[in-house]
mmCIF file of C-alpha atoms in Angstrom:
data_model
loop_
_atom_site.group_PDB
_atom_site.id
_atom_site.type_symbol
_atom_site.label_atom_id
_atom_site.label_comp_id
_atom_site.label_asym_id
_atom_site.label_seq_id
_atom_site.Cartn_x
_atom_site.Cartn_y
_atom_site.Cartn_z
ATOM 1 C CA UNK A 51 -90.298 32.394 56.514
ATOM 2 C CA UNK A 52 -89.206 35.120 53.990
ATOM 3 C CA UNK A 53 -91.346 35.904 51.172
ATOM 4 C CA UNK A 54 -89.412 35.767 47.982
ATOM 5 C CA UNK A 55 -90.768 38.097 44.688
ATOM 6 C CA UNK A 56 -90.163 36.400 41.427
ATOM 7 C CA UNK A 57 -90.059 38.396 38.562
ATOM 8 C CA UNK A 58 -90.505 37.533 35.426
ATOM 9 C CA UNK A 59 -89.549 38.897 32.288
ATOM 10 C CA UNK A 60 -91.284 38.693 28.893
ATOM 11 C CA UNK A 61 -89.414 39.699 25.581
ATOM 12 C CA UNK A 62 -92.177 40.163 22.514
ATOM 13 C CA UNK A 63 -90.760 40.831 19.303
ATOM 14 C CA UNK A 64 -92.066 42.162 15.608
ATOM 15 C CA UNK A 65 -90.990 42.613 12.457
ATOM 16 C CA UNK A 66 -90.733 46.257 11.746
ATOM 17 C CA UNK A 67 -93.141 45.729 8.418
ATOM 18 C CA UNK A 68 -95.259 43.854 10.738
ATOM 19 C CA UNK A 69 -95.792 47.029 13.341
ATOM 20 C CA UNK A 70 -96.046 49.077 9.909
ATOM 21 C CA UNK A 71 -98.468 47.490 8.719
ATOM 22 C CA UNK A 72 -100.454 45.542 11.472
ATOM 23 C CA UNK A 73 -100.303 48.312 14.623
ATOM 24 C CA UNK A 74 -103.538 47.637 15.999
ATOM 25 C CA UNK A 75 -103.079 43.705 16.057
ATOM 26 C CA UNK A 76 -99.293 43.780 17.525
ATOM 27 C CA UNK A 77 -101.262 46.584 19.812
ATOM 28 C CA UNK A 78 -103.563 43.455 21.311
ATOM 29 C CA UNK A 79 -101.123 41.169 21.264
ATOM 30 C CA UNK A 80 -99.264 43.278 23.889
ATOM 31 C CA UNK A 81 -102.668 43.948 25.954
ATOM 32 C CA UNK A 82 -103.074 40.376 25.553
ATOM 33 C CA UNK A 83 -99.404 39.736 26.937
ATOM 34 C CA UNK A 84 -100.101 42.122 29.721
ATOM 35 C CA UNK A 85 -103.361 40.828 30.966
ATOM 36 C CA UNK A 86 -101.715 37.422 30.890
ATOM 37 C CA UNK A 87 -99.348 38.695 33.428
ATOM 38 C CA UNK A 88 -101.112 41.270 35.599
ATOM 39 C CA UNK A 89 -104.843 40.266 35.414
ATOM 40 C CA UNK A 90 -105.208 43.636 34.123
ATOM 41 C CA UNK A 91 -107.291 44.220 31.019
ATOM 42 C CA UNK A 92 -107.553 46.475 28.022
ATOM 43 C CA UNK A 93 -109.673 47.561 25.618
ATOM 44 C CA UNK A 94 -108.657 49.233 22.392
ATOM 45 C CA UNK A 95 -111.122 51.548 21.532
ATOM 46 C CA UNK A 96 -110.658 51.694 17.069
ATOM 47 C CA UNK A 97 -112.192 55.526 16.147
ATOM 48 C CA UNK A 98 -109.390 57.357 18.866
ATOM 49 C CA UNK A 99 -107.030 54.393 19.574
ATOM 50 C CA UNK A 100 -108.196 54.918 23.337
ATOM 51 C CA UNK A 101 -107.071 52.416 25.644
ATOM 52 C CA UNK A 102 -109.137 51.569 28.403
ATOM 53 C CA UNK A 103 -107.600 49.909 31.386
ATOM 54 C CA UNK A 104 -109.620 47.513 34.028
ATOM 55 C CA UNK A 105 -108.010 45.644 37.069
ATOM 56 C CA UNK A 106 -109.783 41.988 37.618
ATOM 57 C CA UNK A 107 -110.293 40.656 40.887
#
């Protein structure tokens, strides 16, 4: 039996004001998106904007 990859696409949109004025919470949205999909986390870190990455099991 072949093994058959399905991908999966996922479109997230904002309003421009909304990325202007909201950055970091459109930012976790996406790492939220992301994790959702990849069981890979993130971790905004506020003072640098440093984004820590972590792979779950």
């Amino acid at each position: 039996m072949q093994r058959q990859d399905h991908k999966v696409s996922t479109v997230i949109r904002f309003a421009e004001e909304q990325v202007s004025s909201q950055p970091e919470r459109c930012a976790r949205f996406i790492a939220g998106a992301i994790a959702h999909r990849t069981q890979i986390t993130f971790a905004l870190n506020r003072p640098n904007s440093i984004v820590t990455v972590q792979r779950g099991c």
